[in-house]
Amino acid sequence: METTNDLRVMTENKMHIEHPALSLRNLSVAYTKDKPAVKGVTADIKRHSITAIMGPSGCGKSTLLRAINRMHDLYPEIVMQGEIRLNGEDVFNMSTTTLRRKIGMVFQRPNPFPTMSVYANVLAGYQLNGFSLKRSEKDEIVEKSLMDVGLFDEVRDSLNKKGTFLSGGQQQRLCVARALALKPEVILADEPTSALDPLSTARIEDLFTELKKNYTIVLVTHNMAQAARISDNAMFMYLGELVEYDRTKTMFTNPKDPRTEGYLTGKFG
Amino acid sequence: MNLMKSDNRNTPDRSSWRDKKNKLFLGLVVTLSIVTVLPIFLILWKLVKEGISQINLDFFIKVAPDPLEAMTAVNNGEIIPGGIANGITGSLLMVLIASLIAIPVSILAGIFLYEHPNGWYARLIRNLTDILQGVPSIVLGLIAYIWIVISITKGFSGLAGSVALAIMMLPIVIRSTEETMKMIPVTLKEAAAALGVPYWRIILKVMIPTGFSGLMTGILLSISRILGETAPLMLTALGSTMINLNIYKPTSAVPLLIWEFYNNPNMVRLVWSSSLFLMGVVLVLNILAKRINSRFGNNQ
Amino acid sequence: MIRSREIFTSDKIAKVILKSASFLVLLLAAGIIFSLLKGSIPAFREFGIFRFIFSSEWNPTEGKEVYGAFPFIFGTVVTSLLALIICFPLSFATSLFISEYFKKTKIAGILSTLVDLLAGIPSIVYGLWGFYTLRPLIVDLGLSEQGYGIFTSSLILAIMIIPYATSLSNEIISMVPNELKEAGYSLGATRLEVIFNVILPVSRSGLVAGYILALGRALGETMAVTMLIGNANLIPKGIFSPGNTMASVIANQFGEADGLKLSALIAIGLLLFVVTAIVNAAGKWIVRRYA
């Protein structure tokens, strides 16, 4: 595995991380030619930890997240520049399908496939990709994934019901299970609790804290308290720039940039 | 400005005249609305009254009678023997072929338009689809005559009729596919993409199944539109006195039979039963389409 | 360096397939125009485009063949416009009923379903009903001897295009913001005054577009008109006289047509295509621009 960061100038907002799971170099994303939504972000992301991306609406945090699994490729008008490496491997040299199977994603609103049962939703990554599994393998994956998200006991008797019949919080955990089923290395979560009630939110947060033992989690949130509660490292983005990147504790107690401080103390955002 | 003035001079008798006008207009609106839907009841009543006596088993399994048989029956005051089996099979055959031609292409083109909301090419295709939808069916009959009857089947044929009907279906299904796809939350597509699913599998396994009922509604409505089409078939399928399943030969259809019965004084009574049948099928298709569509709406 | 997205080959194939399907629409439209043009050439060459459009002579006798489309163009325009005039009060009242007076009530839902049903009735069934019910009525009223003619056709056309005019009007009228209407009522206006001073000005262009699209429908209707217009290849003398439209003359004369006559009918088809395309494009343009 090659090291990717030694030749580059260390900026003050870049933490030094050994063997990062992900490393972003000078990453820019533009929806229209002259209006970049993400401007030259450089950062390494620590393996088996939760990294939060914070910032006011429109700061480019979701755009940055969606660059990592190349979601932007779905929209031909979006232009990406720079470099992203997953375990040292350039993601732009991988096929999107391979890449996305290694990087799971959880969305703002729970989005189970409405035509599929709970069971089929967990296996969606296999079924939609056309991988055939033996019945026993299927059962095992479904059980393990649902166990991991703490949903198995709740839905044990309704595995054949449509996923859309579950409550919002259950649906979101089902979506996490769907991502886990493919055994990814990284999980990208785009404000996963913004559509959920406080109780369901707490369950998802506990779940992420549990999952970070085995997965690298990148979490976009506009909820500062959430970032403080569960993240290890935190990025603060403003107007498309990565303003500050540090240990969460350090950033919340001792922000270096006045903009970060302004945001954290509620002056804007 | 009118409003302000009248408000300022709120004298009692002026106010009551305004009130009266207001009520009169409501009365006018209600009356005209009733007049608007009156023809439906009159038409349905006429079809049932004149057509029901001819509807029996034979009507569905026998081919149209020859004029002599019909004349004898009419003279003896009996019901006309025979039925419209040649028309029913012909209609089914041509609708089937038209669907096979039009549906796959339309769904793909509709998905293309959904994927490209902007851009000059997509806009051009969208405008052309609108123009195609407005082309009078008789003109499509001329086109199918030129393309198929003259060049391919060298004579009137069911295939030519099917092609004319297929061109009619195409824009309806394209636009309804695009509208259906737009109603599917984009996050569903993204969820599949995030699982590393290739694009063509997302279309086949996520988009089409999720929008299935919406697609079905469009298809059923387009079929109910073409089932009653007569003019383009007069120029292409022509008609046939026998049940004919060879698409290279002239073929009958229910609306074509209605036209023939209408033109033959002895068979006029069959006109009503055939129209009643056609109307019934079209109605059922419409209701089915609405049902499926409202279920789709609730799903989202 | 812009990061190129190598697109996976299967994705590429899928995109090519989708694009080809859309390209077929382009080919189809181009093919229709091409074939109509090509088929019209003999007639246009024989009579000249201008003379073909403005001549009123229609004589299929061999050796003396002359074809002019003017009576049919005239018949089409007159029947369609008359239909629009008859249709307007009916469909406008229905739209007000459904989208204003009884908005969102059950009765409005029923009325709206019934109006949709009008669109589902096949043209030939309208023709039959017109022939057996409307035509005798016209005769009984002493309006014309046979009951055939421009007026009878327009009457049936008016009923046929009501759903097309109504559906867009409904959409437009129900989109008028409540705040605007409430502003009117708060000034003491009656419902009628709100309709004419608030709703109409706001939704005018949308309503116009709806009627233009309905006109587009009327122009191309074939069967019902063919059964009721009387099929006379001359300029009608009055609204109760028989005539012919572009669509009905094609339906009527096609059976015995070949050579120059066929070309003349195809040329009429081309004209009909052009006219309806322009009318529809105008309607859609207004919808997109103003509504």
Short mmCIF file of C-alpha atoms in Angstrom, two decimals, chain C residues 31-249:
data_model
loop_
_atom_site.label_atom_id
_atom_site.label_comp_id
_atom_site.label_asym_id
_atom_site.label_seq_id
_atom_site.Cartn_x
_atom_site.Cartn_y
_atom_site.Cartn_z
CA GLY C 31 -40.40 9.40 -41.85
CA ILE C 32 -43.99 10.60 -41.57
CA ILE C 33 -43.13 14.03 -42.96
CA PHE C 34 -40.98 12.52 -45.70
CA SER C 35 -43.61 10.01 -46.84
CA LEU C 36 -46.40 12.58 -46.82
CA LEU C 37 -44.26 15.00 -48.82
CA LYS C 38 -43.20 12.33 -51.28
CA GLY C 39 -46.76 11.11 -51.73
CA SER C 40 -47.99 14.65 -52.30
CA ILE C 41 -45.49 15.53 -55.01
CA PRO C 42 -47.52 14.24 -58.00
CA ALA C 43 -50.55 16.30 -56.98
CA PHE C 44 -48.50 19.39 -56.17
CA ARG C 45 -46.59 19.05 -59.45
CA GLU C 46 -49.78 18.65 -61.47
CA PHE C 47 -51.71 21.54 -59.93
CA GLY C 48 -49.12 23.63 -58.13
CA ILE C 49 -49.19 23.96 -54.35
CA PHE C 50 -51.00 27.29 -54.43
CA ARG C 51 -53.69 26.17 -56.85
CA PHE C 52 -54.12 22.89 -54.99
CA ILE C 53 -54.81 24.72 -51.76
CA PHE C 54 -57.04 27.45 -53.15
CA SER C 55 -58.93 25.68 -55.92
CA SER C 56 -62.46 24.50 -55.23
CA GLU C 57 -62.72 22.02 -58.05
CA TRP C 58 -62.81 18.32 -57.27
CA ASN C 59 -63.32 16.15 -60.31
CA PRO C 60 -62.12 12.56 -60.37
CA THR C 61 -63.43 11.82 -63.89
CA GLU C 62 -60.61 10.19 -65.81
CA GLY C 63 -58.98 12.48 -68.32
CA LYS C 64 -60.48 15.54 -66.66
CA GLU C 65 -59.00 15.00 -63.22
CA VAL C 66 -58.77 18.19 -61.17
CA TYR C 67 -58.25 18.29 -57.43
CA GLY C 68 -58.42 21.32 -55.20
CA ALA C 69 -58.47 21.16 -51.43
CA PHE C 70 -60.07 24.47 -50.60
CA PRO C 71 -63.60 23.25 -49.77
CA PHE C 72 -62.14 20.74 -47.33
CA ILE C 73 -59.77 23.20 -45.69
CA PHE C 74 -62.67 25.60 -45.39
CA GLY C 75 -64.96 22.87 -44.05
CA THR C 76 -62.37 21.80 -41.49
CA VAL C 77 -61.78 25.31 -40.23
CA VAL C 78 -65.47 26.16 -40.06
CA THR C 79 -66.60 22.98 -38.30
CA SER C 80 -63.75 23.15 -35.81
CA LEU C 81 -64.21 26.81 -34.95
CA LEU C 82 -67.97 26.37 -34.64
CA ALA C 83 -67.35 23.34 -32.41
CA LEU C 84 -65.05 25.44 -30.26
CA ILE C 85 -67.68 28.15 -29.91
CA ILE C 86 -70.30 25.60 -28.85
CA CYS C 87 -67.84 23.83 -26.58
CA PHE C 88 -66.67 26.94 -24.76
CA PRO C 89 -69.65 27.75 -22.49
CA LEU C 90 -70.15 24.08 -21.66
CA SER C 91 -66.57 23.26 -20.79
CA PHE C 92 -65.94 26.57 -19.05
CA ALA C 93 -68.99 26.07 -16.84
CA THR C 94 -67.88 22.51 -16.14
CA SER C 95 -64.39 23.68 -15.16
CA LEU C 96 -65.84 26.26 -12.79
CA PHE C 97 -68.10 23.58 -11.32
CA ILE C 98 -65.22 21.14 -10.79
CA SER C 99 -62.36 23.46 -9.84
CA GLU C 100 -64.07 26.40 -8.19
CA TYR C 101 -67.66 26.09 -7.01
CA PHE C 102 -67.53 22.47 -5.88
CA LYS C 103 -63.78 22.03 -5.67
CA LYS C 104 -62.72 18.78 -3.99
CA THR C 105 -66.28 17.67 -3.28
CA LYS C 106 -67.57 14.24 -4.21
CA ILE C 107 -69.94 15.63 -6.82
CA ALA C 108 -67.05 17.40 -8.54
CA GLY C 109 -65.14 14.11 -8.58
CA ILE C 110 -68.09 12.35 -10.21
CA LEU C 111 -68.51 15.10 -12.78
CA SER C 112 -64.82 14.99 -13.58
CA THR C 113 -64.94 11.21 -14.06
CA LEU C 114 -67.95 11.59 -16.34
CA VAL C 115 -66.15 14.21 -18.43
CA ASP C 116 -63.15 11.87 -18.71
CA LEU C 117 -65.59 9.26 -19.92
CA LEU C 118 -66.54 11.52 -22.81
CA ALA C 119 -62.95 11.20 -24.01
CA GLY C 120 -63.22 7.42 -23.88
CA ILE C 121 -66.17 7.12 -26.26
CA PRO C 122 -64.91 6.06 -29.71
CA SER C 123 -65.42 8.48 -32.56
CA ILE C 124 -67.57 6.01 -34.47
CA VAL C 125 -69.97 5.70 -31.53
CA TYR C 126 -70.34 9.48 -31.45
CA GLY C 127 -71.02 9.30 -35.17
CA LEU C 128 -73.76 6.70 -34.69
CA TRP C 129 -75.42 8.62 -31.91
CA GLY C 130 -75.19 11.80 -33.93
CA PHE C 131 -76.69 10.05 -36.93
CA TYR C 132 -79.57 8.39 -35.12
CA THR C 133 -80.31 10.95 -32.40
CA LEU C 134 -78.97 14.39 -33.27
CA ARG C 135 -79.67 14.33 -36.99
CA PRO C 136 -83.41 13.57 -36.64
CA LEU C 137 -83.57 16.30 -34.02
CA ILE C 138 -82.10 18.80 -36.46
CA VAL C 139 -84.63 17.68 -39.08
CA ASP C 140 -87.53 17.96 -36.61
CA LEU C 141 -86.43 21.46 -35.70
CA GLY C 142 -86.62 22.30 -39.38
CA LEU C 143 -83.02 23.47 -39.45
CA SER C 144 -82.17 21.36 -42.47
CA GLU C 145 -83.93 18.85 -44.66
CA GLN C 146 -81.61 15.88 -44.22
CA GLY C 147 -80.03 16.84 -40.94
CA TYR C 148 -76.51 16.44 -42.37
CA GLY C 149 -74.12 19.33 -42.51
CA ILE C 150 -71.64 21.63 -40.87
CA PHE C 151 -73.76 22.39 -37.80
CA THR C 152 -74.55 18.77 -36.96
CA SER C 153 -70.86 17.87 -37.26
CA SER C 154 -69.81 20.83 -35.14
CA LEU C 155 -72.31 19.91 -32.46
CA ILE C 156 -70.94 16.40 -32.14
CA LEU C 157 -67.34 17.69 -32.38
CA ALA C 158 -68.09 20.13 -29.57
CA ILE C 159 -69.11 17.27 -27.28
CA MET C 160 -66.06 15.26 -28.31
CA ILE C 161 -63.54 18.00 -27.48
CA ILE C 162 -65.10 19.04 -24.17
CA PRO C 163 -62.87 16.71 -22.10
CA TYR C 164 -59.71 18.06 -23.74
CA ALA C 165 -60.69 21.67 -23.11
CA THR C 166 -61.91 20.91 -19.60
CA SER C 167 -58.93 18.99 -18.27
CA LEU C 168 -56.41 21.77 -18.82
CA SER C 169 -58.88 24.44 -17.65
CA ASN C 170 -59.43 22.47 -14.45
CA GLU C 171 -55.74 22.31 -13.78
CA ILE C 172 -55.26 26.02 -14.42
CA ILE C 173 -58.28 27.23 -12.44
CA SER C 174 -57.50 25.08 -9.43
CA MET C 175 -53.96 26.46 -9.43
CA VAL C 176 -55.12 30.05 -8.80
CA PRO C 177 -53.77 30.80 -5.31
CA ASN C 178 -56.31 30.98 -2.53
CA GLU C 179 -54.74 34.15 -1.16
CA LEU C 180 -55.68 35.98 -4.37
CA LYS C 181 -59.29 34.85 -4.17
CA GLU C 182 -59.43 35.66 -0.48
CA ALA C 183 -58.09 39.12 -1.21
CA GLY C 184 -61.05 39.58 -3.54
CA TYR C 185 -63.58 38.30 -1.01
CA SER C 186 -62.06 40.44 1.74
CA LEU C 187 -62.91 43.47 -0.36
CA GLY C 188 -66.51 42.35 -0.36
CA ALA C 189 -66.61 40.86 -3.84
CA THR C 190 -69.16 38.17 -4.67
CA ARG C 191 -68.08 34.80 -6.04
CA LEU C 192 -69.04 35.87 -9.54
CA GLU C 193 -66.94 39.01 -9.23
CA VAL C 194 -63.98 37.02 -7.94
CA ILE C 195 -64.31 34.65 -10.89
CA PHE C 196 -64.32 37.42 -13.46
CA ASN C 197 -61.91 39.83 -11.79
CA VAL C 198 -59.43 37.50 -10.10
CA ILE C 199 -59.56 33.98 -11.49
CA LEU C 200 -60.04 34.78 -15.16
CA PRO C 201 -57.25 37.34 -15.52
CA VAL C 202 -54.79 35.03 -13.74
CA SER C 203 -55.67 31.93 -15.73
CA ARG C 204 -56.44 33.47 -19.11
CA SER C 205 -53.46 32.22 -21.07
CA GLY C 206 -53.81 28.72 -19.66
CA LEU C 207 -57.45 28.62 -20.65
CA VAL C 208 -56.61 29.88 -24.14
CA ALA C 209 -54.01 27.12 -24.45
CA GLY C 210 -56.59 24.52 -23.41
CA TYR C 211 -59.00 25.64 -26.09
CA ILE C 212 -56.25 25.72 -28.71
CA LEU C 213 -55.34 22.11 -27.87
CA ALA C 214 -59.02 21.18 -28.06
CA LEU C 215 -59.17 22.86 -31.47
CA GLY C 216 -56.24 20.66 -32.53
CA ARG C 217 -58.36 17.62 -31.62
CA ALA C 218 -61.37 18.87 -33.57
CA LEU C 219 -59.35 19.52 -36.73
CA GLY C 220 -58.39 15.88 -37.17
CA GLU C 221 -61.55 14.07 -36.03
CA THR C 222 -62.67 11.76 -38.78
CA MET C 223 -65.39 9.19 -38.25
CA ALA C 224 -68.08 11.18 -36.47
CA VAL C 225 -67.70 14.02 -38.96
CA THR C 226 -67.69 11.68 -41.93
CA MET C 227 -71.00 10.24 -40.78
CA LEU C 228 -72.66 13.61 -40.25
CA ILE C 229 -71.29 16.22 -42.60
CA GLY C 230 -73.03 15.04 -45.74
CA ASN C 231 -69.91 14.56 -47.81
CA ALA C 232 -70.37 17.22 -50.45
CA ASN C 233 -67.17 18.23 -52.20
CA LEU C 234 -68.01 21.89 -52.36
CA ILE C 235 -67.85 24.96 -50.20
CA PRO C 236 -70.86 24.83 -47.87
CA LYS C 237 -73.39 27.59 -48.46
CA GLY C 238 -74.41 27.91 -44.83
CA ILE C 239 -73.91 26.22 -41.52
CA PHE C 240 -76.79 23.80 -42.19
CA SER C 241 -75.45 22.80 -45.62
CA PRO C 242 -73.43 19.67 -46.24
CA GLY C 243 -69.70 19.88 -46.81
CA ASN C 244 -66.56 17.89 -46.18
CA THR C 245 -63.48 18.24 -44.01
CA MET C 246 -59.91 17.27 -44.82
CA ALA C 247 -60.18 14.21 -42.61
CA SER C 248 -63.60 13.15 -43.87
CA VAL C 249 -62.70 13.49 -47.53
#
